[in-house]
Coordinates of C-alpha atoms in Angstrom, one line a residue:
Chain A
X1 CA -162.0 21.5 36.6
X2 CA -158.2 21.2 35.9
X3 CA -156.3 23.4 33.5
X4 CA -157.0 22.9 29.8
X5 CA -154.5 20.6 28.0
X6 CA -154.2 23.2 25.2
X7 CA -155.0 27.0 25.4
X8 CA -156.1 27.2 21.8
X9 CA -157.2 24.4 19.5
X10 CA -158.0 24.8 15.8
X11 CA -160.2 22.3 14.2
X12 CA -159.8 22.1 10.4
X13 CA -162.9 20.4 9.1
X14 CA -166.1 20.2 11.2
X15 CA -167.6 16.8 10.5
X16 CA -168.5 13.9 12.8
X17 CA -165.0 13.6 14.4
X18 CA -164.2 17.3 14.8
X19 CA -167.7 18.1 16.1
X20 CA -167.5 15.3 18.6
X21 CA -164.0 16.5 19.7
X22 CA -165.3 20.0 20.2
X23 CA -168.2 18.8 22.3
X24 CA -166.0 16.5 24.4
X25 CA -163.3 19.2 24.9
X26 CA -165.9 21.7 26.0
X27 CA -167.7 19.4 28.4
X28 CA -164.4 18.4 30.1
X29 CA -162.6 21.8 29.9
X30 CA -159.7 20.4 27.8
X31 CA -159.3 23.4 25.5
X32 CA -159.2 27.1 26.4
X33 CA -160.6 28.3 23.1
X34 CA -161.7 26.4 20.0
X35 CA -161.3 27.9 16.6
X36 CA -162.8 26.1 13.5
X37 CA -162.7 26.1 9.8
X38 CA -164.9 24.2 7.3
X39 CA -164.9 24.7 3.5
X40 CA -168.7 25.0 3.5
X41 CA -170.3 28.3 4.7
X42 CA -173.3 26.3 5.9
X43 CA -171.2 24.1 8.0
X44 CA -169.4 27.1 9.5
X45 CA -172.8 28.6 10.4
X46 CA -174.0 25.4 12.0
X47 CA -170.8 25.1 14.0
X48 CA -171.4 28.6 15.5
X49 CA -175.1 28.1 16.0
X50 CA -174.8 24.8 18.0
X51 CA -171.7 26.1 19.9
X52 CA -169.0 23.8 18.6
X53 CA -166.5 26.6 18.2
X54 CA -165.8 30.0 19.8
X55 CA -165.0 31.4 16.4
X56 CA -165.1 30.1 12.9
X57 CA -162.9 31.3 10.0
X58 CA -163.3 31.3 6.2
X59 CA -159.8 29.9 5.7
X60 CA -157.8 27.3 7.4
X61 CA -154.8 29.7 7.4
X62 CA -156.8 32.2 9.6
X63 CA -158.2 29.4 11.9
X64 CA -154.7 28.2 12.8
X65 CA -153.4 31.6 13.9
X66 CA -152.1 31.3 17.5
X67 CA -153.3 27.7 17.9
X68 CA -151.3 25.4 20.2
X69 CA -152.9 22.3 18.6
X70 CA -154.2 22.1 15.0
X71 CA -156.4 19.1 14.2
X72 CA -156.7 18.2 10.6
X73 CA -160.1 16.5 10.3
X74 CA -160.7 16.6 6.6
X75 CA -160.7 13.6 4.1
X76 CA -157.3 12.2 3.6
X77 CA -157.2 13.4 0.0
X78 CA -157.6 17.0 1.2
X79 CA -154.7 16.9 3.7
X80 CA -151.9 18.0 1.4
X81 CA -153.6 21.2 0.2
X82 CA -154.6 22.1 3.8
X83 CA -151.1 21.5 5.1
X84 CA -149.6 23.7 2.4
X85 CA -152.1 26.4 3.1
X86 CA -151.5 26.5 6.9
X87 CA -147.8 25.8 7.0
X88 CA -146.7 29.5 6.9
X89 CA -149.3 30.5 9.5
X90 CA -148.5 28.0 12.3
X91 CA -147.3 29.4 15.6
X92 CA -143.8 28.3 16.6
X93 CA -144.1 25.4 19.0
X94 CA -147.5 24.4 17.8
X95 CA -148.4 20.8 17.4
X96 CA -150.2 19.5 14.3
X97 CA -152.2 16.3 14.4
X98 CA -154.9 14.7 12.2
X99 CA -157.7 12.1 12.6
X100 CA -157.3 10.4 9.2
X101 CA -158.0 6.7 8.7
X102 CA -154.8 6.2 6.8
X103 CA -151.4 7.2 8.3
X104 CA -148.6 6.7 5.8
X105 CA -150.3 8.8 3.1
X106 CA -151.2 11.6 5.6
X107 CA -147.6 11.7 6.8
X108 CA -146.4 12.0 3.2
X109 CA -148.9 14.7 2.4
X110 CA -148.6 16.8 5.5
X111 CA -145.0 16.6 6.9
X112 CA -143.2 18.4 4.0
X113 CA -145.3 21.5 4.5
X114 CA -144.7 22.0 8.2
X115 CA -142.1 24.6 9.2
X116 CA -139.2 23.9 11.7
X117 CA -140.3 24.2 15.3
X118 CA -143.8 22.8 14.7
X119 CA -144.3 19.2 15.9
X120 CA -146.5 16.6 14.0
X121 CA -148.1 13.7 15.8
X122 CA -150.5 11.8 13.5
X123 CA -153.5 10.2 15.1
X124 CA -156.5 8.1 14.3
X125 CA -159.5 7.7 16.7
X126 CA -161.2 4.4 16.0
X127 CA -164.6 5.8 16.5
X128 CA -167.4 6.9 14.3
X129 CA -170.9 6.2 13.1
X130 CA -172.5 6.0 9.7
X131 CA -173.6 9.7 10.0
X132 CA -171.6 12.7 9.0
X133 CA -171.6 16.5 9.2
X134 CA -171.3 19.0 12.1
X135 CA -174.7 18.0 13.6
X136 CA -173.7 14.3 13.9
X137 CA -171.1 14.7 16.7
X138 CA -171.7 13.8 20.3
X139 CA -169.3 14.2 23.3
X140 CA -169.1 10.5 24.2
X141 CA -168.1 9.3 20.8
X142 CA -164.5 8.5 22.0
X143 CA -165.5 6.9 25.4
X144 CA -163.6 3.6 25.8
X145 CA -162.6 3.7 22.1
X146 CA -159.0 3.5 21.0
X147 CA -157.1 6.3 19.5
X148 CA -153.9 5.3 17.7
X149 CA -151.0 7.7 17.5
X150 CA -148.2 7.0 14.9
X151 CA -145.4 9.3 16.0
X152 CA -142.9 10.4 13.2
X153 CA -139.5 12.0 13.3
X154 CA -141.4 15.3 13.6
X155 CA -143.0 14.1 16.9
X156 CA -141.3 15.0 20.2
X157 CA -142.0 12.9 23.3
X158 CA -143.5 16.0 25.0
X159 CA -145.8 16.7 22.1
X160 CA -146.9 13.0 21.9
X161 CA -147.6 12.9 25.7
X162 CA -149.7 16.1 25.6
X163 CA -151.8 14.8 22.7
X164 CA -152.2 11.5 24.5
X165 CA -153.5 13.5 27.5
X166 CA -156.1 15.2 25.3
X167 CA -157.4 12.0 23.9
X168 CA -157.4 10.3 27.4
X169 CA -159.3 13.4 28.6
X170 CA -162.0 12.7 26.0
X171 CA -162.3 9.2 27.3
X172 CA -160.2 7.3 24.7
X173 CA -157.6 4.7 25.3
X174 CA -154.4 5.6 23.5
X175 CA -151.9 3.3 21.8
X176 CA -148.8 4.1 19.7
X177 CA -147.6 2.1 16.7
X178 CA -145.7 2.5 13.5
X179 CA -147.6 4.1 10.6
X180 CA -147.2 1.2 8.2
X181 CA -148.4 -1.3 10.8
X182 CA -151.4 1.0 11.5
X183 CA -152.3 0.9 7.9
X184 CA -152.2 -2.9 7.7
X185 CA -154.2 -3.3 10.9
X186 CA -156.9 -0.9 9.7
X187 CA -157.0 -2.6 6.3
X188 CA -158.1 -5.7 8.2
X189 CA -160.4 -4.4 10.8
X190 CA -162.0 -1.5 8.9
X191 CA -161.1 -0.8 5.3
X192 CA -161.6 -4.2 3.7
X193 CA -164.8 -4.8 5.7
X194 CA -166.1 -1.5 4.4
X195 CA -165.3 -2.4 0.8
X196 CA -167.0 -5.8 1.2
X197 CA -170.1 -4.2 2.7
X198 CA -170.2 -1.7 -0.1
X199 CA -169.9 -4.5 -2.6
X200 CA -172.6 -6.7 -1.1
X201 CA -175.0 -3.7 -1.0
X202 CA -174.1 -3.0 -4.6
X203 CA -174.9 -6.6 -5.7
X204 CA -178.3 -6.4 -4.1
X205 CA -178.9 -3.1 -5.9
X206 CA -178.1 -4.6 -9.3
X207 CA -180.0 -7.8 -9.2
X208 CA -182.9 -7.9 -11.5
X209 CA -184.7 -11.0 -10.2
X210 CA -184.9 -9.7 -6.7
X211 CA -186.5 -6.3 -6.4
X212 CA -185.1 -3.4 -4.4
X213 CA -188.2 -3.3 -2.3
X214 CA -187.7 -6.9 -1.4
X215 CA -184.1 -6.2 -0.4
X216 CA -185.2 -3.4 1.7
X217 CA -188.2 -5.1 3.3
X218 CA -186.3 -8.3 4.1
X219 CA -183.0 -6.8 5.1
X220 CA -183.3 -7.7 8.8
X221 CA -181.5 -11.0 8.5
X222 CA -177.8 -9.9 8.1
X223 CA -177.9 -7.5 5.2
X224 CA -179.0 -4.4 7.2
X225 CA -175.7 -4.6 9.2
X226 CA -173.9 -4.3 5.9
X227 CA -176.0 -1.3 4.9
X228 CA -175.1 0.5 8.0
X229 CA -171.4 0.2 7.2
X230 CA -172.1 1.0 3.5
X231 CA -173.8 4.2 4.5
X232 CA -170.6 5.9 5.6
X233 CA -169.3 9.1 4.1
X234 CA -168.4 8.4 0.4
X235 CA -165.6 11.1 0.1
X236 CA -163.9 9.8 3.2
X237 CA -164.0 6.2 2.0
X238 CA -162.9 7.0 -1.6
X239 CA -159.8 8.6 -0.1
X240 CA -159.2 5.7 2.3
X241 CA -159.1 3.2 -0.5
X242 CA -157.0 5.3 -2.8
X243 CA -154.4 6.1 -0.1
X244 CA -154.2 2.7 1.6
X245 CA -154.2 0.9 -1.7
X246 CA -151.4 -1.6 -1.0
X247 CA -152.6 -2.9 2.3
X248 CA -156.2 -3.0 1.1
X249 CA -155.3 -5.0 -2.1
X250 CA -153.2 -7.3 0.0
X251 CA -156.1 -8.1 2.4
X252 CA -158.6 -8.3 -0.4
X253 CA -156.5 -10.9 -2.1
X254 CA -156.5 -13.0 1.1
X255 CA -160.2 -12.5 1.5
X256 CA -160.9 -13.7 -2.0
X257 CA -158.7 -16.8 -1.5
X258 CA -160.5 -17.6 1.7
X259 CA -163.9 -17.0 0.1
X260 CA -163.1 -19.4 -2.7
X261 CA -162.2 -22.1 -0.1
X262 CA -165.6 -21.7 1.6
X263 CA -167.3 -21.5 -1.8
X264 CA -165.7 -24.8 -2.8
X265 CA -166.8 -26.4 0.5
X266 CA -170.4 -25.4 -0.3
X267 CA -170.1 -26.7 -3.8
X268 CA -168.6 -30.0 -2.6
X269 CA -171.1 -30.3 0.3
X270 CA -168.3 -30.3 2.9
X271 CA -170.4 -29.7 6.0
X272 CA -167.7 -30.5 8.5
X273 CA -165.4 -27.9 7.1
X274 CA -168.1 -25.2 7.2
X275 CA -169.1 -26.2 10.8
X276 CA -165.5 -26.0 12.0
X277 CA -165.0 -22.7 10.3
X278 CA -168.1 -21.1 11.7
X279 CA -167.3 -22.4 15.2
X280 CA -163.9 -20.6 15.1
X281 CA -165.3 -17.3 14.0
X282 CA -167.8 -17.4 16.9
X283 CA -165.0 -17.5 19.4
X284 CA -163.6 -14.3 18.0
X285 CA -166.8 -12.5 18.7
X286 CA -166.6 -13.6 22.3
X287 CA -163.0 -12.1 22.5
X288 CA -164.3 -8.8 21.3
X289 CA -167.1 -8.7 23.9
X290 CA -164.7 -9.7 26.6
X291 CA -162.3 -7.0 25.5
X292 CA -165.1 -4.4 26.0
X293 CA -165.1 -3.5 22.3
X294 CA -168.8 -4.3 21.9
X295 CA -172.0 -4.9 23.7
X296 CA -173.1 -8.5 24.4
X297 CA -176.7 -7.5 24.1
X298 CA -178.5 -9.4 21.3
X299 CA -178.5 -7.5 18.0
X300 CA -176.3 -4.8 19.6
X301 CA -179.1 -4.0 21.9
X302 CA -180.8 -2.4 18.9
X303 CA -184.0 -0.7 19.8
X304 CA -186.9 -2.4 18.1
X305 CA -188.3 -0.3 15.3
X306 CA -192.0 0.4 16.0
X307 CA -194.4 0.7 13.1
X308 CA -196.2 4.0 13.0
X309 CA -199.1 3.9 15.5
X310 CA -197.9 0.8 17.2
X311 CA -198.7 0.3 20.9
X312 CA -196.2 -0.4 23.7
Chain B
X1 CA -208.1 -11.9 25.7
X2 CA -209.6 -13.5 22.6
X3 CA -209.7 -17.3 21.9
X4 CA -206.3 -19.0 21.1
X5 CA -205.5 -19.4 17.4
X6 CA -204.5 -23.1 18.1
X7 CA -205.6 -25.2 21.0
X8 CA -202.4 -27.2 21.2
X9 CA -199.1 -26.2 19.7
X10 CA -196.1 -28.5 19.6
X11 CA -192.6 -27.0 19.2
X12 CA -190.0 -29.3 17.9
X13 CA -186.6 -27.8 18.7
X14 CA -186.4 -25.2 21.6
X15 CA -183.8 -22.7 20.4
X16 CA -184.0 -19.0 19.8
X17 CA -186.9 -19.0 17.5
X18 CA -189.1 -21.6 19.2
X19 CA -188.5 -20.1 22.7
X20 CA -189.4 -16.7 21.4
X21 CA -192.5 -18.1 19.8
X22 CA -193.4 -19.8 23.1
X23 CA -193.0 -16.6 25.1
X24 CA -194.9 -14.5 22.5
X25 CA -197.8 -17.1 22.3
X26 CA -198.1 -17.2 26.0
X27 CA -198.0 -13.4 26.5
X28 CA -200.8 -12.9 23.9
X29 CA -202.9 -16.0 24.6
X30 CA -202.4 -17.4 21.1
X31 CA -202.0 -21.1 22.1
X32 CA -204.1 -23.1 24.5
X33 CA -201.3 -25.5 25.5
X34 CA -197.7 -25.6 24.4
X35 CA -195.9 -29.0 24.1
X36 CA -192.2 -29.1 23.4
X37 CA -189.4 -31.4 22.4
X38 CA -185.6 -30.9 22.2
X39 CA -183.0 -33.5 21.5
X40 CA -180.9 -32.4 24.5
X41 CA -182.2 -33.3 28.0
X42 CA -180.6 -30.1 29.4
X43 CA -182.6 -27.9 26.9
X44 CA -185.8 -29.8 27.9
X45 CA -185.1 -29.1 31.5
X46 CA -184.5 -25.4 30.9
X47 CA -187.7 -25.1 28.8
X48 CA -189.7 -26.4 31.8
X49 CA -187.8 -24.4 34.3
X50 CA -188.3 -21.0 32.6
X51 CA -191.9 -21.9 31.6
X52 CA -191.6 -22.1 27.8
X53 CA -193.8 -25.2 27.6
X54 CA -196.6 -26.8 29.6
X55 CA -195.0 -30.2 29.0
X56 CA -191.8 -31.4 27.3
X57 CA -191.4 -34.8 25.7
X58 CA -188.3 -37.0 25.2
X59 CA -189.3 -37.7 21.6
X60 CA -190.8 -35.6 18.8
X61 CA -193.3 -38.3 18.1
X62 CA -194.7 -37.9 21.7
X63 CA -194.7 -34.1 21.6
X64 CA -196.9 -33.9 18.5
X65 CA -199.7 -36.1 19.8
X66 CA -202.9 -34.2 19.6
X67 CA -201.3 -31.0 18.4
X68 CA -203.2 -28.7 16.1
X69 CA -200.0 -27.0 15.0
X70 CA -196.6 -28.6 14.8
X71 CA -193.7 -26.1 14.4
X72 CA -190.4 -27.7 13.2
X73 CA -187.7 -25.4 14.6
X74 CA -184.7 -27.5 14.1
X75 CA -181.7 -27.0 11.7
X76 CA -182.7 -27.5 8.1
X77 CA -180.5 -30.6 7.9
X78 CA -182.5 -32.3 10.7
X79 CA -185.9 -31.7 9.2
X80 CA -186.2 -35.0 7.2
X81 CA -185.6 -37.3 10.1
X82 CA -188.0 -35.4 12.3
X83 CA -190.7 -35.4 9.7
X84 CA -190.3 -39.1 9.2
X85 CA -190.5 -39.7 13.0
X86 CA -193.6 -37.6 13.6
X87 CA -195.5 -38.5 10.4
X88 CA -197.5 -41.5 11.8
X89 CA -198.3 -39.6 15.0
X90 CA -199.8 -36.5 13.6
X91 CA -203.5 -35.8 14.4
X92 CA -205.8 -35.7 11.4
X93 CA -206.4 -32.1 10.4
X94 CA -203.2 -30.9 12.0
X95 CA -201.0 -28.3 10.4
X96 CA -197.3 -28.6 10.1
X97 CA -195.1 -25.6 9.6
X98 CA -191.4 -24.9 10.0
X99 CA -189.1 -21.9 10.6
X100 CA -186.2 -22.9 8.4
X101 CA -184.1 -20.3 6.6
X102 CA -184.3 -22.3 3.3
X103 CA -187.6 -23.4 1.9
X104 CA -187.2 -25.6 -1.2
X105 CA -185.0 -28.1 0.7
X106 CA -187.3 -28.2 3.7
X107 CA -190.3 -28.8 1.5
X108 CA -188.4 -31.7 -0.2
X109 CA -187.4 -33.1 3.2
X110 CA -190.7 -32.8 5.0
X111 CA -193.6 -33.2 2.6
X112 CA -193.1 -36.8 1.6
X113 CA -193.4 -37.9 5.3
X114 CA -196.8 -36.2 6.0
X115 CA -199.9 -38.3 5.9
X116 CA -203.1 -37.4 4.0
X117 CA -205.3 -35.0 5.9
X118 CA -202.4 -33.1 7.4
X119 CA -201.6 -29.7 5.9
X120 CA -198.1 -28.2 5.5
X121 CA -197.5 -24.5 5.3
X122 CA -193.7 -23.7 5.3
X123 CA -192.7 -20.5 7.0
X124 CA -189.6 -18.4 7.8
X125 CA -189.6 -15.6 10.3
X126 CA -186.9 -13.1 9.3
X127 CA -185.8 -12.4 12.8
X128 CA -183.0 -13.5 15.0
X129 CA -180.0 -12.5 17.0
X130 CA -176.5 -13.9 17.2
X131 CA -177.5 -15.8 20.3
X132 CA -179.0 -19.3 20.4
X133 CA -180.5 -21.8 22.8
X134 CA -183.7 -21.9 24.9
X135 CA -182.6 -19.0 27.1
X136 CA -182.0 -16.6 24.2
X137 CA -185.7 -16.2 23.3
X138 CA -187.7 -13.1 24.0
X139 CA -191.4 -12.4 23.3
X140 CA -190.9 -9.3 21.1
X141 CA -188.4 -10.9 18.6
X142 CA -191.0 -10.9 15.8
X143 CA -192.4 -7.4 16.4
X144 CA -192.6 -5.6 13.1
X145 CA -190.4 -8.3 11.4
X146 CA -191.5 -10.2 8.4
X147 CA -192.5 -13.8 8.3
X148 CA -192.5 -15.3 4.9
X149 CA -194.9 -18.2 4.1
X150 CA -194.3 -20.3 1.0
X151 CA -197.5 -22.4 0.6
X152 CA -197.3 -25.7 -1.3
X153 CA -199.8 -28.0 -2.8
X154 CA -200.1 -29.4 0.7
X155 CA -201.3 -26.0 2.0
X156 CA -205.0 -25.2 2.1
X157 CA -206.2 -21.5 2.1
X158 CA -207.7 -22.1 5.6
X159 CA -204.5 -23.6 7.0
X160 CA -202.4 -20.7 5.6
X161 CA -204.8 -18.1 6.9
X162 CA -204.8 -19.5 10.4
X163 CA -201.0 -19.7 10.5
X164 CA -200.9 -16.1 9.2
X165 CA -203.1 -15.1 12.1
X166 CA -200.7 -16.7 14.6
X167 CA -197.7 -14.8 13.2
X168 CA -199.6 -11.6 13.1
X169 CA -200.7 -12.2 16.6
X170 CA -197.0 -12.4 17.6
X171 CA -196.4 -9.0 16.0
X172 CA -195.0 -10.1 12.6
X173 CA -195.9 -8.8 9.2
X174 CA -196.7 -11.8 6.9
X175 CA -196.0 -12.1 3.2
X176 CA -196.4 -15.1 0.9
X177 CA -194.2 -16.1 -2.0
X178 CA -192.9 -19.0 -4.0
X179 CA -190.3 -21.2 -2.3
X180 CA -187.7 -20.8 -5.1
X181 CA -188.1 -17.0 -5.0
X182 CA -187.8 -17.0 -1.2
X183 CA -184.5 -19.0 -1.4
X184 CA -183.0 -16.5 -3.9
X185 CA -184.2 -13.4 -1.9
X186 CA -182.7 -14.9 1.2
X187 CA -179.4 -15.7 -0.5
X188 CA -179.1 -12.0 -1.2
X189 CA -180.3 -10.5 2.0
X190 CA -179.0 -13.1 4.5
X191 CA -177.1 -16.2 3.3
X192 CA -174.4 -14.5 1.2
X193 CA -173.8 -11.7 3.7
X194 CA -173.4 -14.3 6.4
X195 CA -170.8 -16.2 4.4
X196 CA -168.9 -13.0 3.6
X197 CA -168.9 -12.0 7.3
X198 CA -167.6 -15.5 8.3
X199 CA -164.9 -15.2 5.6
X200 CA -163.7 -11.8 6.7
X201 CA -163.5 -12.8 10.3
X202 CA -161.6 -15.9 9.2
X203 CA -159.1 -13.8 7.3
X204 CA -158.5 -11.7 10.3
X205 CA -158.0 -14.8 12.4
X206 CA -155.4 -16.2 10.0
X207 CA -153.2 -13.2 9.5
X208 CA -149.8 -13.5 11.0
X209 CA -148.7 -9.9 10.7
X210 CA -151.7 -8.6 12.6
X211 CA -152.2 -10.2 16.0
X212 CA -155.5 -11.5 17.1
X213 CA -155.4 -9.1 20.1
X214 CA -155.0 -6.2 17.7
X215 CA -158.0 -7.4 15.7
X216 CA -160.1 -7.7 18.8
X217 CA -158.9 -4.4 20.3
X218 CA -159.4 -2.3 17.2
X219 CA -162.5 -4.0 16.0
X220 CA -164.7 -0.9 16.5
X221 CA -164.4 0.4 13.0
X222 CA -166.5 -1.9 11.0
X223 CA -165.2 -5.3 11.8
X224 CA -167.2 -5.8 14.9
X225 CA -170.5 -5.7 12.9
X226 CA -169.1 -8.6 10.9
X227 CA -168.2 -10.5 14.0
X228 CA -171.8 -10.2 15.3
X229 CA -173.1 -11.8 12.1
X230 CA -170.3 -14.4 12.2
X231 CA -171.2 -15.4 15.7
X232 CA -174.5 -17.0 14.6
X233 CA -175.2 -20.7 15.2
X234 CA -172.7 -22.9 13.3
X235 CA -175.0 -25.9 12.8
X236 CA -177.9 -23.7 11.4
X237 CA -175.6 -21.9 9.0
X238 CA -173.8 -25.0 7.8
X239 CA -177.2 -26.4 6.9
X240 CA -178.3 -23.2 5.2
X241 CA -175.3 -23.2 2.9
X242 CA -175.6 -26.9 2.1
X243 CA -179.3 -26.7 1.3
X244 CA -179.5 -23.4 -0.5
X245 CA -176.3 -24.1 -2.5
X246 CA -177.5 -23.0 -6.0
X247 CA -178.8 -19.6 -5.0
X248 CA -175.8 -18.9 -2.7
X249 CA -173.3 -19.9 -5.4
X250 CA -175.1 -17.7 -7.9
X251 CA -175.1 -14.6 -5.6
X252 CA -171.5 -15.3 -4.5
X253 CA -170.5 -15.3 -8.2
X254 CA -172.0 -11.9 -8.7
X255 CA -170.4 -10.7 -5.5
X256 CA -167.0 -11.7 -6.6
X257 CA -167.4 -10.1 -10.0
X258 CA -168.5 -6.9 -8.3
X259 CA -165.7 -7.0 -5.8
X260 CA -163.2 -7.3 -8.7
X261 CA -164.6 -4.3 -10.3
X262 CA -164.1 -2.2 -7.2
X263 CA -160.7 -3.8 -6.6
X264 CA -159.7 -2.8 -10.1
X265 CA -160.9 0.8 -9.5
X266 CA -158.7 0.9 -6.3
X267 CA -155.7 -0.4 -8.3
X268 CA -156.2 2.1 -11.1
X269 CA -156.9 5.0 -8.7
X270 CA -160.4 5.6 -10.2
X271 CA -161.8 7.8 -7.4
X272 CA -164.8 9.0 -9.3
X273 CA -166.0 5.4 -9.8
X274 CA -165.6 4.6 -6.0
X275 CA -167.3 7.9 -5.0
X276 CA -170.3 7.2 -7.2
X277 CA -170.6 3.6 -6.0
X278 CA -170.5 4.6 -2.3
X279 CA -173.1 7.3 -2.9
X280 CA -175.5 4.8 -4.4
X281 CA -175.1 2.3 -1.5
X282 CA -175.8 5.1 1.0
X283 CA -179.2 5.6 -0.6
X284 CA -180.2 2.0 0.0
X285 CA -179.5 2.4 3.7
X286 CA -182.0 5.4 3.8
X287 CA -184.6 3.1 2.1
X288 CA -184.2 0.5 4.9
X289 CA -184.7 3.1 7.6
X290 CA -187.7 4.6 5.8
X291 CA -189.2 1.1 5.5
X292 CA -189.0 0.7 9.3
X293 CA -186.5 -2.2 9.0
X294 CA -183.8 -0.6 11.1
X295 CA -183.2 2.2 13.5
X296 CA -181.8 5.5 12.3
X297 CA -179.9 5.9 15.5
X298 CA -176.1 6.2 14.9
X299 CA -174.4 2.8 15.3
X300 CA -177.8 1.1 15.8
X301 CA -178.2 3.0 19.0
X302 CA -175.6 0.7 20.4
X303 CA -175.2 1.3 24.1
X304 CA -171.6 2.4 24.8
X305 CA -169.5 -0.2 26.5
X306 CA -168.3 1.1 29.8
X307 CA -164.9 0.0 31.1
X308 CA -165.1 -1.7 34.5
X309 CA -165.3 1.0 37.2
X310 CA -166.1 3.8 34.7
X311 CA -168.2 6.7 35.9
X312 CA -171.3 8.0 34.2

């Protein structure tokens, strides 16, 4: 095993992403020591019990003492308060990063609180599941997934390169881009799809003429994919929409326009338009599979759900 | 092995659903002989080559000769012409069923062409994947999935019970409902989600400021679930929207209203409203998993995509 990338890493927040990082760093020897902090005493106890951290601390300020890398893995709306708390306790030469889904808002919230001599390299691993909490992590979460870094004027080339090495060590592919561009790209590939999935699930929930049990029973034909997305952590997603407001509203506006065009084609009975549209979108799916971003197995290779007592 | 449910079954159309039925019926001895017809000569050749059918026929009229059960497994828009063609060739006492995603339109298209003494029991298995064609079928497609039957005045209790036995034999759970109610339920759990997924994928494809390669590379965070849905068969989906127009436009109207409510909450910064909404939708996901309609495994238990040459 080669030398760790960082001697001491502090994880602030111990949910899905941080717990997966802890497991991946341990498995591959990427960190000498892992310190952790979570707001909830129960989460801290779980983190020790399942061996995510070498030590947990009641406060973020205590957890970052002596750390070479501090990872802010809390909801975007909690970043400013955490940064203000840890600022005075950061080791000179330390690097601060984060895993937030929005980058401009995090930079605005965190950078002002960091002292001279501390670098800041914002990051965002494009990986996750619909589960959350310290027990939801697994060490291969970042395998072959992208991690986007959005360096700022507080990033040095050395600090960025070292953080890149950590992410690559955890199996991720790393790309760098401007924070504003990141926020727009994510509004397209993640934030707006999530809002739409939440909306569709909400519509189904409200309908009087179709019962909830029918929606649940007959969900196999498309809807259940939406419910997976709409089962993601509510706090995290509230913060994403509030802090990436402009890009999300922009993409939502385009989405609504486009939906009205298709809706009109349905109303007018324009089958050719619908067929051409659906043929184009199918090609994009092929691109995603060819790029190694998803499995080509039917239905994601989903394992069939067996009824209780079923054979085979 | 018990006696077959039908001595001779004719499959008209040999795509994902019919090929899965053929494999399931063979594996479980549910049909004595399976005859097949597909419009394309290539599909017919594949069906023989991989053993879906005992015999294939160039015309639907020839395929249905002597059949006890005729399964119409063609796009909804093609049902009327097929029914007209086969009507005069159906065996007295035969049962006709279909697997279309819309039921009122199919009933309107098919029933007028069926002679006296032939029963008609419309059906719709809620199962499928994003793949299509005769090679995409597999015998467990219907395991623990629902099949909805919408009996009409042309259905007899005996014919309905026998068709139910066939679907149960293939592993499906069977429910009966009114055709109009079916079309509304499906507009909620399937048709509208598909249209929305197609729309979102189309938006991503049109954007100038975010490149297609970025959309593809960074699709892991929500968007790729939409692309799976939006990769479904274009002909089938065109016909679904054209023939279930009223219910889809109704649900789309509700969806747009609801989306505007959430959009407004984002614009006004109403975090409490968003949080409460996202918490409710999460509960629906739990209901689906408890009902055995999806796997609780993170990310559907998706198998990680390994880059070429990766270890482990």
